[in-house]
MMTF fields as JSON, N, C-alpha, C and O atoms, coordinates in Angstrom:
{
  "mmtfVersion": "1.0.0",
  "mmtfProducer": "UNKNOWN",
  "numBonds": 671,
  "numAtoms": 672,
  "numGroups": 168,
  "numChains": 1,
  "numModels": 1,
  "chainsPerModel": [1],
  "groupsPerChain": [168],
  "chainIdList": ["A"],
  "bondAtomList": [4, 2, 8, 6, 12, 10, 16, 14, 20, 18, 24, 22, 28, 26, 32, 30, 36, 34, 40, 38, 44, 42, 48, 46, 52, 50, 56, 54, 60, 58, 64, 62, 68, 66, 72, 70, 76, 74, 80, 78, 84, 82, 88, 86, 92, 90, 96, 94, 100, 98, 104, 102, 108, 106, 112, 110, 116, 114, 120, 118, 124, 122, 128, 126, 132, 130, 136, 134, 140, 138, 144, 142, 148, 146, 152, 150, 156, 154, 160, 158, 164, 162, 168, 166, 172, 170, 176, 174, 180, 178, 184, 182, 188, 186, 192, 190, 196, 194, 200, 198, 204, 202, 208, 206, 212, 210, 216, 214, 220, 218, 224, 222, 228, 226, 232, 230, 236, 234, 240, 238, 244, 242, 248, 246, 252, 250, 256, 254, 260, 258, 264, 262, 268, 266, 272, 270, 276, 274, 280, 278, 284, 282, 288, 286, 292, 290, 296, 294, 300, 298, 304, 302, 308, 306, 312, 310, 316, 314, 320, 318, 324, 322, 328, 326, 332, 330, 336, 334, 340, 338, 344, 342, 348, 346, 352, 350, 356, 354, 360, 358, 364, 362, 368, 366, 372, 370, 376, 374, 380, 378, 384, 382, 388, 386, 392, 390, 396, 394, 400, 398, 404, 402, 408, 406, 412, 410, 416, 414, 420, 418, 424, 422, 428, 426, 432, 430, 436, 434, 440, 438, 444, 442, 448, 446, 452, 450, 456, 454, 460, 458, 464, 462, 468, 466, 472, 470, 476, 474, 480, 478, 484, 482, 488, 486, 492, 490, 496, 494, 500, 498, 504, 502, 508, 506, 512, 510, 516, 514, 520, 518, 524, 522, 528, 526, 532, 530, 536, 534, 540, 538, 544, 542, 548, 546, 552, 550, 556, 554, 560, 558, 564, 562, 568, 566, 572, 570, 576, 574, 580, 578, 584, 582, 588, 586, 592, 590, 596, 594, 600, 598, 604, 602, 608, 606, 612, 610, 616, 614, 620, 618, 624, 622, 628, 626, 632, 630, 636, 634, 640, 638, 644, 642, 648, 646, 652, 650, 656, 654, 660, 658, 664, 662, 668, 666],
  "bondOrderList": [1, 1, 1, 1, 1, 1, 1, 1, 1, 1, 1, 1, 1, 1, 1, 1, 1, 1, 1, 1, 1, 1, 1, 1, 1, 1, 1, 1, 1, 1, 1, 1, 1, 1, 1, 1, 1, 1, 1, 1, 1, 1, 1, 1, 1, 1, 1, 1, 1, 1, 1, 1, 1, 1, 1, 1, 1, 1, 1, 1, 1, 1, 1, 1, 1, 1, 1, 1, 1, 1, 1, 1, 1, 1, 1, 1, 1, 1, 1, 1, 1, 1, 1, 1, 1, 1, 1, 1, 1, 1, 1, 1, 1, 1, 1, 1, 1, 1, 1, 1, 1, 1, 1, 1, 1, 1, 1, 1, 1, 1, 1, 1, 1, 1, 1, 1, 1, 1, 1, 1, 1, 1, 1, 1, 1, 1, 1, 1, 1, 1, 1, 1, 1, 1, 1, 1, 1, 1, 1, 1, 1, 1, 1, 1, 1, 1, 1, 1, 1, 1, 1, 1, 1, 1, 1, 1, 1, 1, 1, 1, 1, 1, 1, 1, 1, 1, 1],
  "groupList": [{"groupName": "UNK", "atomNameList": ["N", "CA", "C", "O"], "elementList": ["N", "C", "C", "O"], "formalChargeList": [0, 0, 0, 0], "bondAtomList": [1, 0, 2, 1, 3, 2], "bondOrderList": [1, 1, 2], "singleLetterCode": "X", "chemCompType": "L-PEPTIDE LINKING"}],
  "groupTypeList": [0, 0, 0, 0, 0, 0, 0, 0, 0, 0, 0, 0, 0, 0, 0, 0, 0, 0, 0, 0, 0, 0, 0, 0, 0, 0, 0, 0, 0, 0, 0, 0, 0, 0, 0, 0, 0, 0, 0, 0, 0, 0, 0, 0, 0, 0, 0, 0, 0, 0, 0, 0, 0, 0, 0, 0, 0, 0, 0, 0, 0, 0, 0, 0, 0, 0, 0, 0, 0, 0, 0, 0, 0, 0, 0, 0, 0, 0, 0, 0, 0, 0, 0, 0, 0, 0, 0, 0, 0, 0, 0, 0, 0, 0, 0, 0, 0, 0, 0, 0, 0, 0, 0, 0, 0, 0, 0, 0, 0, 0, 0, 0, 0, 0, 0, 0, 0, 0, 0, 0, 0, 0, 0, 0, 0, 0, 0, 0, 0, 0, 0, 0, 0, 0, 0, 0, 0, 0, 0, 0, 0, 0, 0, 0, 0, 0, 0, 0, 0, 0, 0, 0, 0, 0, 0, 0, 0, 0, 0, 0, 0, 0, 0, 0, 0, 0, 0, 0],
  "groupIdList": [1, 2, 3, 4, 5, 6, 7, 8, 9, 10, 11, 12, 13, 14, 15, 16, 17, 18, 19, 20, 21, 22, 23, 24, 25, 26, 27, 28, 29, 30, 31, 32, 33, 34, 35, 36, 37, 38, 39, 40, 41, 42, 43, 44, 45, 46, 47, 48, 49, 50, 51, 52, 53, 54, 55, 56, 57, 58, 59, 60, 61, 62, 63, 64, 65, 66, 67, 68, 69, 70, 71, 72, 73, 74, 75, 76, 77, 78, 79, 80, 81, 82, 83, 84, 85, 86, 87, 88, 89, 90, 91, 92, 93, 94, 95, 96, 97, 98, 99, 100, 101, 102, 103, 104, 105, 106, 107, 108, 109, 110, 111, 112, 113, 114, 115, 116, 117, 118, 119, 120, 121, 122, 123, 124, 125, 126, 127, 128, 129, 130, 131, 132, 133, 134, 135, 136, 137, 138, 139, 140, 141, 142, 143, 144, 145, 146, 147, 148, 149, 150, 151, 152, 153, 154, 155, 156, 157, 158, 159, 160, 161, 162, 163, 164, 165, 166, 167, 168],
  "secStructList": [7, 2, 2, 2, 2, 2, 2, 2, 2, 2, 2, 2, 2, 2, 2, 2, 2, 2, 2, 2, 2, 2, 2, 2, 2, 2, 6, 1, 7, 2, 2, 2, 2, 2, 2, 2, 2, 2, 2, 2, 2, 2, 2, 2, 6, 2, 2, 2, 2, 2, 2, 6, 6, 6, 4, 4, 4, 5, 6, 7, 3, 3, 3, 3, 3, 3, 4, 4, 4, 6, 3, 3, 3, 3, 3, 3, 3, 1, 1, 1, 3, 3, 3, 3, 7, 7, 1, 1, 7, 1, 3, 3, 3, 3, 3, 7, 2, 2, 2, 2, 2, 2, 2, 2, 6, 6, 1, 1, 7, 2, 2, 2, 2, 2, 2, 6, 6, 1, 3, 3, 3, 3, 3, 7, 2, 2, 2, 2, 2, 2, 2, 2, 2, 2, 2, 2, 2, 7, 7, 4, 4, 4, 1, 7, 2, 2, 2, 2, 2, 2, 2, 2, 2, 2, 2, 2, 2, 2, 2, 2, 2, 2, 2, 2, 2, 2, 6, 7],
  "xCoordList": [128.215, 127.412, 126.694, 125.515, 127.426, 126.812, 125.713, 124.683, 125.939, 124.926, 123.672, 122.56, 123.832, 122.684, 121.886, 120.655, 122.606, 121.927, 121.162, 120.019, 121.801, 121.158, 119.907, 118.9, 119.958, 118.799, 117.66, 116.501, 117.984, 116.939, 116.337, 115.124, 117.189, 116.716, 115.811, 114.756, 116.204, 115.401, 114.043, 113.021, 114.024, 112.761, 111.856, 110.648, 112.422, 111.629, 111.064, 109.9, 111.885, 111.417, 110.277, 109.249, 110.456, 109.41, 108.136, 107.045, 108.263, 107.091, 106.384, 105.158, 107.15, 106.544, 106.176, 105.264, 106.851, 106.545, 105.085, 104.433, 104.544, 103.124, 102.193, 101.183, 102.526, 101.678, 101.64, 100.58, 102.805, 102.859, 102.116, 101.408, 102.276, 101.579, 100.072, 99.323, 99.621, 98.184, 97.604, 96.536, 98.305, 97.811, 97.773, 96.825, 98.808, 98.856, 97.732, 97.058, 97.531, 96.475, 95.083, 94.166, 94.924, 93.608, 93.095, 91.886, 94.005, 93.561, 93.403, 92.908, 93.824, 93.687, 92.266, 91.818, 91.563, 90.203, 90.199, 91.122, 89.15, 89.028, 89.169, 89.852, 88.537, 88.596, 90.038, 90.407, 90.839, 92.246, 93.013, 93.818, 92.767, 93.436, 93.085, 93.965, 91.806, 91.384, 91.998, 92.365, 92.111, 92.72, 94.194, 94.671, 94.905, 96.333, 96.535, 97.409, 95.733, 95.846, 95.526, 96.199, 94.499, 94.144, 95.319, 95.658, 95.938, 97.073, 98.239, 98.876, 98.523, 99.622, 99.35, 100.222, 98.136, 97.806, 97.767, 98.169, 97.289, 97.3, 98.734, 98.997, 99.637, 101.048, 101.637, 102.296, 101.394, 101.964, 101.33, 102.016, 100.026, 99.296, 98.961, 98.101, 99.621, 99.303, 99.363, 98.459, 100.398, 100.551, 99.41, 98.871, 99.044, 97.981, 96.619, 95.792, 96.385, 95.118, 95.022, 93.999, 96.089, 96.075, 95.971, 95.373, 96.54, 96.519, 95.242, 95.018, 94.399, 93.153, 93.318, 92.384, 94.504, 94.757, 93.871, 93.673, 93.345, 92.518, 91.026, 90.195, 90.686, 89.28, 88.517, 87.306, 89.212, 88.543, 87.983, 87.177, 88.4, 87.893, 86.64, 86.073, 86.204, 84.996, 83.84, 83.554, 83.191, 82.047, 82.389, 81.492, 83.658, 84.108, 85.037, 85.498, 85.309, 86.253, 87.103, 86.697, 88.298, 89.272, 89.523, 89.911, 89.303, 89.56, 90.998, 91.57, 91.572, 92.928, 92.844, 92.379, 93.296, 93.33, 94.78, 95.396, 95.307, 96.671, 96.517, 96.338, 96.594, 96.186, 96.967, 96.369, 98.299, 99.087, 98.967, 99.319, 98.477, 98.261, 96.778, 96.411, 95.937, 94.482, 94.004, 93.284, 94.423, 94.019, 93.279, 93.808, 92.058, 91.243, 90.655, 90.211, 90.668, 90.052, 89.763, 90.206, 89.013, 88.772, 89.051, 88.892, 89.476, 89.862, 89.006, 88.8, 88.513, 87.734, 87.958, 88.732, 87.278, 87.376, 85.971, 85.076, 85.798, 84.588, 85.023, 84.837, 85.604, 86.233, 87.524, 88.305, 87.752, 88.99, 89.148, 88.216, 90.308, 90.593, 89.845, 89.944, 89.096, 88.326, 88.82, 88.994, 89.04, 89.431, 88.391, 88.077, 87.86, 86.81, 87.055, 87.831, 86.403, 86.472, 85.93, 85.069, 86.424, 86.023, 84.536, 84.055, 83.808, 82.398, 82.139, 82.177, 81.88, 81.598, 82.358, 81.749, 83.691, 84.464, 84.25, 83.775, 84.606, 84.487, 85.566, 85.339, 86.725, 87.834, 88.592, 88.651, 89.164, 89.913, 91.3, 91.445, 92.319, 93.694, 94.017, 93.796, 94.537, 94.905, 96.339, 96.733, 97.109, 98.488, 98.966, 98.247, 100.183, 100.826, 101.754, 102.1, 102.152, 103.011, 104.283, 104.605, 105.019, 106.271, 106.07, 106.839, 105.059, 104.823, 104.43, 104.905, 103.577, 103.168, 104.345, 104.481, 105.181, 106.353, 107.305, 107.838, 107.522, 108.41, 107.849, 108.606, 106.524, 105.904, 106.08, 106.476, 105.789, 105.91, 107.347, 107.571, 108.316, 109.728, 110.238, 111.379, 109.398, 109.82, 110.763, 111.457, 110.797, 111.695, 111.023, 111.686, 109.695, 108.928, 107.823, 107.215, 107.571, 106.533, 105.196, 105.136, 104.115, 102.821, 102.326, 101.685, 102.62, 102.177, 102.831, 102.182, 104.116, 104.826, 104.182, 103.945, 103.902, 103.266, 101.879, 101.462, 101.163, 99.828, 99.924, 99.161, 100.851, 100.971, 101.55, 101.365, 102.249, 102.734, 101.681, 101.913, 100.536, 99.413, 99.756, 99.201, 100.665, 101.007, 100.262, 100.223, 99.672, 98.818, 97.542, 97.575, 96.418, 95.135, 94.322, 94.3, 93.652, 92.781, 91.422, 91.308, 90.388, 89.026, 88.094, 88.226, 87.156, 86.164, 86.434, 86.81, 86.244, 86.373, 87.853, 88.591, 88.273, 89.692, 90.151, 91.32, 89.254, 89.635, 90.014, 91.011, 89.222, 89.532, 90.838, 91.669, 91.002, 92.223, 93.466, 94.498, 93.377, 94.515, 94.82, 95.985, 93.779, 93.988, 94.704, 95.621, 94.277, 94.896, 96.355, 97.243, 96.595, 97.964, 98.858, 99.985, 98.364, 99.165, 99.476, 100.579, 98.513, 98.762, 99.836, 100.758, 99.717, 100.699, 102.096, 103.076, 102.184, 103.496, 104.084, 105.297, 103.241, 103.729, 104.271, 104.89, 104.044, 104.504, 106.026, 106.586, 106.668, 108.122, 108.452, 108.037, 109.201, 109.58, 110.392, 110.339, 111.142, 111.95, 111.09, 111.569, 109.82, 108.941, 108.356, 107.755, 108.534, 108.029, 108.989, 110.156, 108.523, 109.433, 110.594, 110.408, 111.769, 112.984, 112.842, 113.252, 112.276, 112.169, 111.322, 111.64, 110.245, 109.392, 110.153, 110.132, 110.82, 111.598, 112.669, 112.81, 113.413, 114.482, 113.908, 114.437, 112.831, 112.231, 111.753, 112.01, 111.063, 110.554, 111.713, 111.675, 112.734, 113.88, 114.635, 115.012, 114.858, 115.578, 114.778, 115.337, 113.471, 112.637, 112.619, 112.676, 112.541, 112.544, 113.868, 113.888, 114.986, 116.296, 116.401, 116.886, 115.945, 115.968, 115.113, 115.515, 113.95, 113.041, 113.67, 113.578, 114.306, 114.972, 116.083, 116.252, 116.841, 117.917, 117.355, 117.847, 116.315, 115.706, 115.119, 115.267, 114.45, 113.819, 114.856, 114.686, 115.933, 116.964, 117.7, 118.09, 117.901, 118.537, 117.656, 118.148, 116.336, 115.388, 115.357, 115.338, 115.353, 115.277, 116.551, 116.503, 117.693, 118.968, 119.284, 120.281, 118.436, 118.687, 118.063, 118.189],
  "yCoordList": [-55.794, -56.836, -57.668, -57.994, -58.006, -58.768, -57.954, -58.497, -56.634, -55.778, -55.717, -55.723, -55.658, -55.626, -56.927, -56.915, -58.052, -59.342, -59.374, -59.827, -58.889, -58.865, -57.993, -58.341, -56.865, -55.976, -56.644, -56.541, -57.333, -58.032, -59.167, -59.373, -59.901, -60.992, -60.446, -61.021, -59.353, -58.734, -58.319, -58.558, -57.702, -57.265, -58.456, -58.381, -59.551, -60.758, -61.36, -61.759, -61.425, -61.997, -61.157, -61.696, -59.829, -58.954, -59.003, -58.767, -59.308, -59.367, -60.729, -60.784, -61.817, -63.138, -63.803, -64.629, -63.472, -64.12, -63.931, -64.905, -62.695, -62.552, -63.311, -63.862, -63.341, -64.067, -65.554, -66.179, -66.12, -67.547, -67.811, -68.811, -66.917, -67.076, -66.986, -67.765, -66.04, -65.864, -67.14, -67.595, -67.714, -68.938, -70.104, -70.888, -70.204, -71.29, -71.153, -72.129, -69.927, -69.696, -69.922, -70.309, -69.682, -69.822, -71.265, -71.497, -72.218, -73.623, -74.192, -75.306, -73.425, -73.89, -73.569, -72.43, -74.549, -74.294, -73.209, -73.119, -72.4, -71.278, -71.74, -71.086, -72.857, -73.346, -73.604, -73.297, -74.156, -74.426, -73.114, -72.973, -72.152, -70.844, -70.183, -69.658, -70.205, -69.559, -70.264, -69.604, -71.583, -72.35, -71.983, -71.765, -71.917, -71.578, -70.152, -69.906, -69.215, -67.817, -67.714, -66.991, -68.439, -68.441, -68.931, -68.312, -70.024, -70.573, -69.587, -69.404, -68.957, -67.994, -66.79, -66.36, -66.246, -65.071, -65.401, -64.577, -66.593, -66.998, -67.125, -66.844, -67.536, -67.619, -66.215, -65.939, -65.349, -63.996, -63.127, -62.332, -63.278, -62.407, -63.072, -62.581, -64.17, -64.915, -64.034, -64.077, -63.245, -62.384, -61.365, -61.126, -60.769, -59.764, -60.398, -59.801, -61.586, -62.279, -62.633, -62.381, -63.218, -63.661, -62.505, -62.659, -61.361, -60.218, -59.39, -58.476, -59.709, -58.957, -57.669, -56.872, -57.459, -56.237, -56.134, -55.043, -57.26, -57.253, -57.18, -57.384, -56.893, -56.817, -55.763, -55.886, -54.729, -53.703, -54.269, -53.614, -55.474, -56.122, -56.961, -57.51, -57.065, -57.844, -57.3, -56.103, -58.201, -57.875, -56.879, -56.228, -56.752, -55.931, -56.786, -57.837, -56.338, -57.101, -56.164, -55.061, -56.659, -55.944, -56.75, -57.917, -56.132, -56.796, -56.601, -55.524, -57.647, -57.6, -58.016, -59.111, -57.139, -57.446, -57.367, -56.301, -58.5, -58.54, -58.604, -59.666, -57.412, -57.219, -58.056, -58.677, -58.081, -58.718, -60.235, -60.861, -60.835, -62.293, -62.639, -63.805, -61.619, -61.798, -62.63, -63.616, -62.208, -62.876, -61.871, -60.806, -62.214, -61.349, -62.184, -63.316, -61.587, -62.226, -61.154, -60.012, -61.534, -60.599, -61.28, -62.492, -60.455, -60.935, -60.221, -59.01, -60.968, -60.392, -61.179, -62.135, -60.773, -61.451, -61.749, -60.908, -62.937, -63.308, -64.415, -65.599, -64.013, -64.909, -65.536, -66.079, -65.471, -65.949, -65.256, -64.623, -65.379, -64.783, -65.546, -66.77, -64.824, -65.439, -64.925, -63.722, -65.843, -65.477, -66.073, -67.261, -65.212, -65.636, -65.002, -64.054, -65.518, -64.844, -63.418, -63.15, -62.536, -61.132, -60.985, -61.49, -60.288, -59.997, -58.51, -57.744, -58.083, -56.662, -56.195, -55.954, -56.064, -55.637, -54.154, -53.393, -53.764, -52.365, -51.494, -50.314, -52.067, -51.344, -52.338, -53.53, -51.836, -52.695, -52.101, -50.919, -52.948, -52.604, -53.303, -54.507, -52.558, -53.141, -52.752, -51.594, -53.736, -53.493, -54.715, -55.705, -54.626, -55.757, -56.454, -55.886, -57.671, -58.46, -57.709, -57.681, -57.101, -56.451, -55.407, -55.36, -54.583, -53.543, -54.146, -53.694, -55.149, -55.798, -56.478, -56.411, -57.123, -57.792, -56.778, -57.022, -55.65, -54.623, -54.016, -53.689, -53.864, -53.349, -54.356, -53.984, -55.629, -56.673, -56.772, -56.987, -56.615, -56.715, -55.436, -55.387, -54.404, -53.145, -52.347, -51.455, -52.659, -51.966, -50.768, -49.936, -50.689, -49.599, -49.177, -50.009, -47.888, -47.333, -47.344, -46.891, -47.854, -47.891, -46.505, -46.363, -45.484, -44.129, -43.665, -43.041, -43.969, -43.604, -44.291, -43.661, -45.581, -46.327, -45.784, -45.735, -45.377, -44.803, -43.521, -43.338, -42.644, -41.381, -41.564, -40.707, -42.678, -43.011, -43.777, -44.149, -44.01, -44.76, -46.222, -46.819, -46.769, -48.18, -49.022, -50.248, -48.347, -48.978, -48.156, -46.94, -48.838, -48.131, -48.604, -49.786, -47.636, -47.94, -47.336, -46.133, -48.179, -47.723, -48.156, -49.252, -47.284, -47.628, -46.9, -45.728, -47.586, -47.033, -46.744, -47.63, -45.493, -45.143, -45.209, -45.492, -44.954, -45.06, -46.507, -46.752, -47.454, -48.868, -49.205, -49.955, -48.648, -48.871, -48.409, -49.08, -47.263, -46.764, -47.679, -47.908, -48.199, -49.138, -50.394, -50.891, -50.902, -52.095, -51.8, -52.6, -50.661, -50.285, -50.225, -50.719, -49.626, -49.517, -50.881, -51.1, -51.796, -53.164, -53.826, -54.452, -53.687, -54.308, -53.762, -54.507, -52.45, -51.845, -52.284, -52.205, -52.744, -53.16, -54.589, -55.01, -55.329, -56.72, -56.74, -56.135, -57.434, -57.581, -58.861, -59.949, -58.73, -59.921, -60.882, -62.093, -60.353, -61.215, -62.153, -63.195, -61.794, -62.648, -63.799, -64.72, -63.741, -64.806, -65.99, -65.827, -67.164, -68.31, -67.976, -67.307, -68.442, -68.116, -68.347, -67.486, -69.479, -69.676, -68.592, -68.168, -68.147, -67.1, -65.785, -65.086, -65.454, -64.224, -64.19, -63.191, -65.267, -65.34, -65.235, -64.499, -65.965, -65.943, -64.54, -64.074, -63.87, -62.521, -61.564, -60.787, -61.624, -60.727, -61.006, -60.071, -62.264, -62.612, -62.193, -61.65, -62.448, -62.05, -60.526, -60.021, -59.801, -58.337, -57.818, -56.886, -58.419, -58.009, -58.282, -57.441, -59.457, -59.791, -58.818, -58.348, -58.521, -57.591, -56.208, -55.576, -55.732, -54.43, -54.438, -53.463, -55.529, -55.648, -55.651, -54.936, -56.464, -56.532, -55.185, -54.757, -54.523, -53.246, -52.179, -51.388, -52.139, -51.113, -51.387, -50.446, -52.656, -52.995, -52.546, -52.015, -52.762, -52.355, -50.837, -50.311, -50.123, -48.659, -48.021, -46.965, -48.657, -48.101, -48.471, -48.014, -49.302, -49.796, -49.013, -49.313],
  "zCoordList": [220.876, 220.277, 221.345, 221.206, 222.414, 223.5, 224.163, 224.566, 224.277, 224.896, 224.033, 224.563, 222.718, 221.816, 221.929, 221.925, 222.029, 222.196, 223.518, 223.565, 224.601, 225.906, 225.876, 226.492, 225.169, 225.07, 224.319, 224.723, 223.222, 222.455, 223.28, 223.269, 223.995, 224.842, 225.939, 226.21, 226.568, 227.625, 227.09, 227.733, 225.921, 225.32, 225.032, 225.256, 224.541, 224.253, 225.534, 225.575, 226.578, 227.844, 228.4, 228.808, 228.418, 228.953, 228.119, 228.64, 226.832, 225.959, 226.041, 226.136, 226.005, 225.888, 227.22, 227.25, 228.308, 229.589, 230.0, 230.378, 229.936, 230.291, 229.349, 229.786, 228.064, 227.112, 227.439, 227.397, 227.765, 228.097, 229.402, 229.524, 230.376, 231.655, 231.462, 232.052, 230.637, 230.384, 229.781, 230.19, 228.812, 228.171, 229.158, 229.174, 229.974, 230.959, 231.975, 232.301, 232.477, 233.47, 232.896, 233.62, 231.608, 230.98, 231.036, 231.043, 231.074, 231.075, 232.487, 232.658, 233.496, 234.887, 235.362, 235.233, 235.904, 236.394, 237.486, 238.295, 237.484, 238.418, 239.861, 240.649, 240.225, 241.601, 242.037, 243.171, 241.156, 241.476, 241.631, 242.551, 240.735, 240.854, 242.183, 242.865, 242.555, 243.795, 245.015, 245.988, 244.969, 246.065, 246.213, 247.326, 245.115, 245.151, 245.658, 246.489, 245.163, 245.605, 247.098, 247.832, 247.541, 248.969, 249.808, 250.817, 249.406, 250.155, 250.173, 251.21, 249.047, 248.987, 249.88, 250.635, 249.792, 250.605, 252.092, 252.914, 252.453, 253.857, 254.374, 255.543, 253.535, 253.905, 254.092, 255.094, 253.134, 253.15, 254.237, 254.88, 254.438, 255.366, 256.701, 257.432, 257.026, 258.255, 259.486, 260.32, 259.612, 260.791, 260.879, 261.96, 259.746, 259.721, 260.008, 260.697, 259.49, 259.749, 261.232, 261.869, 261.781, 263.183, 264.171, 265.235, 263.839, 264.76, 264.64, 265.433, 263.642, 263.466, 262.674, 262.581, 262.1, 261.322, 260.078, 259.542, 259.627, 258.418, 258.736, 257.851, 259.98, 260.38, 259.576, 259.392, 259.098, 258.302, 256.998, 256.337, 256.625, 255.411, 255.649, 254.704, 256.909, 257.178, 256.347, 256.355, 255.636, 254.777, 253.67, 253.133, 253.324, 252.19, 251.354, 251.799, 250.152, 249.334, 248.48, 248.112, 248.187, 247.384, 246.125, 246.194, 244.977, 243.709, 243.28, 243.447, 242.73, 242.196, 240.733, 240.415, 239.849, 238.418, 237.952, 237.967, 237.545, 237.029, 235.518, 234.922, 234.925, 233.537, 232.529, 231.651, 232.644, 231.595, 231.566, 230.566, 232.644, 232.63, 232.737, 232.888, 232.66, 232.652, 233.847, 233.69, 235.044, 236.276, 237.15, 237.468, 237.534, 238.396, 239.525, 239.329, 240.717, 241.87, 242.903, 242.776, 243.927, 245.014, 246.338, 246.489, 247.305, 248.619, 249.649, 249.567, 250.609, 251.695, 252.968, 252.992, 254.022, 255.308, 255.816, 255.741, 256.324, 257.057, 258.001, 257.722, 259.119, 260.087, 259.561, 260.343, 258.285, 257.672, 256.321, 255.824, 255.748, 254.446, 253.362, 253.277, 252.535, 251.456, 250.108, 249.916, 249.185, 247.821, 246.883, 246.948, 246.003, 245.076, 243.702, 243.585, 242.681, 241.385, 241.517, 242.355, 240.713, 240.761, 240.449, 239.434, 241.331, 241.048, 241.261, 240.298, 242.479, 242.745, 243.987, 245.029, 243.884, 245.05, 245.359, 244.516, 246.575, 246.987, 246.356, 246.087, 246.123, 245.501, 244.615, 244.916, 243.53, 242.61, 242.396, 242.085, 242.569, 242.229, 240.913, 240.781, 239.938, 238.649, 238.303, 238.442, 237.852, 237.437, 236.664, 236.527, 236.168, 235.512, 236.502, 237.537, 236.189, 237.068, 237.471, 238.659, 236.537, 236.956, 238.049, 239.01, 237.912, 238.908, 240.254, 241.296, 240.242, 241.494, 242.18, 243.401, 241.405, 241.969, 242.602, 243.684, 241.941, 242.487, 243.768, 244.682, 243.84, 245.069, 246.2, 247.305, 245.931, 246.951, 247.463, 248.654, 246.563, 246.942, 247.603, 248.061, 247.652, 248.259, 247.383, 247.87, 246.088, 245.157, 244.496, 243.876, 244.634, 244.019, 244.965, 245.639, 245.011, 245.865, 245.118, 243.975, 245.742, 245.052, 244.634, 243.593, 245.441, 245.081, 243.787, 242.948, 243.625, 242.398, 241.199, 240.168, 241.339, 240.241, 239.945, 238.788, 240.986, 240.795, 239.964, 239.015, 240.316, 239.589, 238.187, 237.323, 237.958, 236.615, 235.822, 234.672, 236.433, 235.853, 235.535, 234.612, 236.305, 236.172, 237.206, 237.111, 238.193, 239.196, 239.243, 239.432, 239.068, 239.089, 240.282, 240.625, 240.903, 242.039, 241.729, 241.492, 241.731, 241.427, 242.55, 243.096, 242.887, 243.909, 245.208, 245.204, 246.313, 247.658, 247.959, 248.39, 247.725, 247.881, 249.333, 249.595, 250.279, 251.69, 252.02, 252.699, 251.539, 251.725, 250.998, 251.51, 249.815, 249.052, 249.798, 249.759, 250.481, 251.262, 252.45, 252.776, 253.092, 254.199, 253.708, 254.362, 252.548, 251.974, 251.622, 251.918, 250.996, 250.619, 251.861, 251.836, 252.939, 254.156, 254.76, 255.262, 254.715, 255.201, 254.337, 254.86, 253.025, 252.127, 252.364, 252.335, 252.599, 252.849, 254.184, 254.38, 255.102, 256.421, 256.433, 257.41, 255.36, 255.313, 255.17, 254.256, 256.074, 256.034, 255.28, 255.68, 254.187, 253.432, 254.279, 254.069, 255.235, 256.096, 256.931, 257.378, 257.15, 257.947, 257.121, 257.673, 255.818, 254.953, 254.973, 255.328, 254.602, 254.509, 253.566, 252.549, 253.913, 253.16, 251.642, 250.864, 251.203, 249.75, 249.064, 247.953, 249.726, 249.156, 249.105, 248.092, 250.193, 250.281, 249.198, 248.492, 249.068, 248.072, 246.663, 245.83, 246.392, 245.05, 244.676, 243.566, 245.588, 245.309, 245.038, 244.084, 245.878, 245.696, 244.403, 243.696, 244.085, 242.852, 241.615, 240.662, 241.639, 240.505, 240.341, 239.22, 241.454, 241.39, 240.85, 240.047, 241.289, 240.774, 239.275, 238.518, 238.852, 237.432, 236.645, 235.58, 237.161, 236.499, 236.378, 235.326, 237.444, 237.387, 236.342, 235.61, 236.268, 235.284, 233.871, 232.998, 233.646, 232.313, 231.898, 230.754, 232.848, 232.55, 232.266, 231.338, 233.048, 232.812, 231.516, 230.823, 231.168, 229.895, 228.744, 227.748, 228.88, 227.829, 227.694, 226.581, 228.834, 228.8, 228.273, 227.643, 228.527, 228.076, 226.643, 226.085, 226.04, 224.687, 223.689, 222.501]
}
């Protein structure tokens, strides 16, 4: 009985969390969203930006579409990391929050998600591969402890919820 309740709760969380996030994000002004995303990416990619590893993005942009929360933006470089609303990027990565979180936490391989059609890449695939390789090189241990802990805890929770849903 407790397992059945846990399965129903897991299904509700996986169903309603993106809907609530989508509604919340819809009321946040675009400028504020872009500022927050810029700050987060500068924190996560500080080492890559400072070492020049992202130079291949100069005058190019990568679109990110997080489908289940209806969030789209593009990232590029022009002497610094630039985040803007999605317009005409060279390559677009599309996925839902759970898949992106599992990739960031190192719990899921992007290639596996691509072949399962849970991660889509459209446009300049060579640029997409360069971006994927940079993302895979990010060490979570190099991130501030609160970010590292939050990503790992969320990924563990997501794996638990997903396995409970699949086994139910």
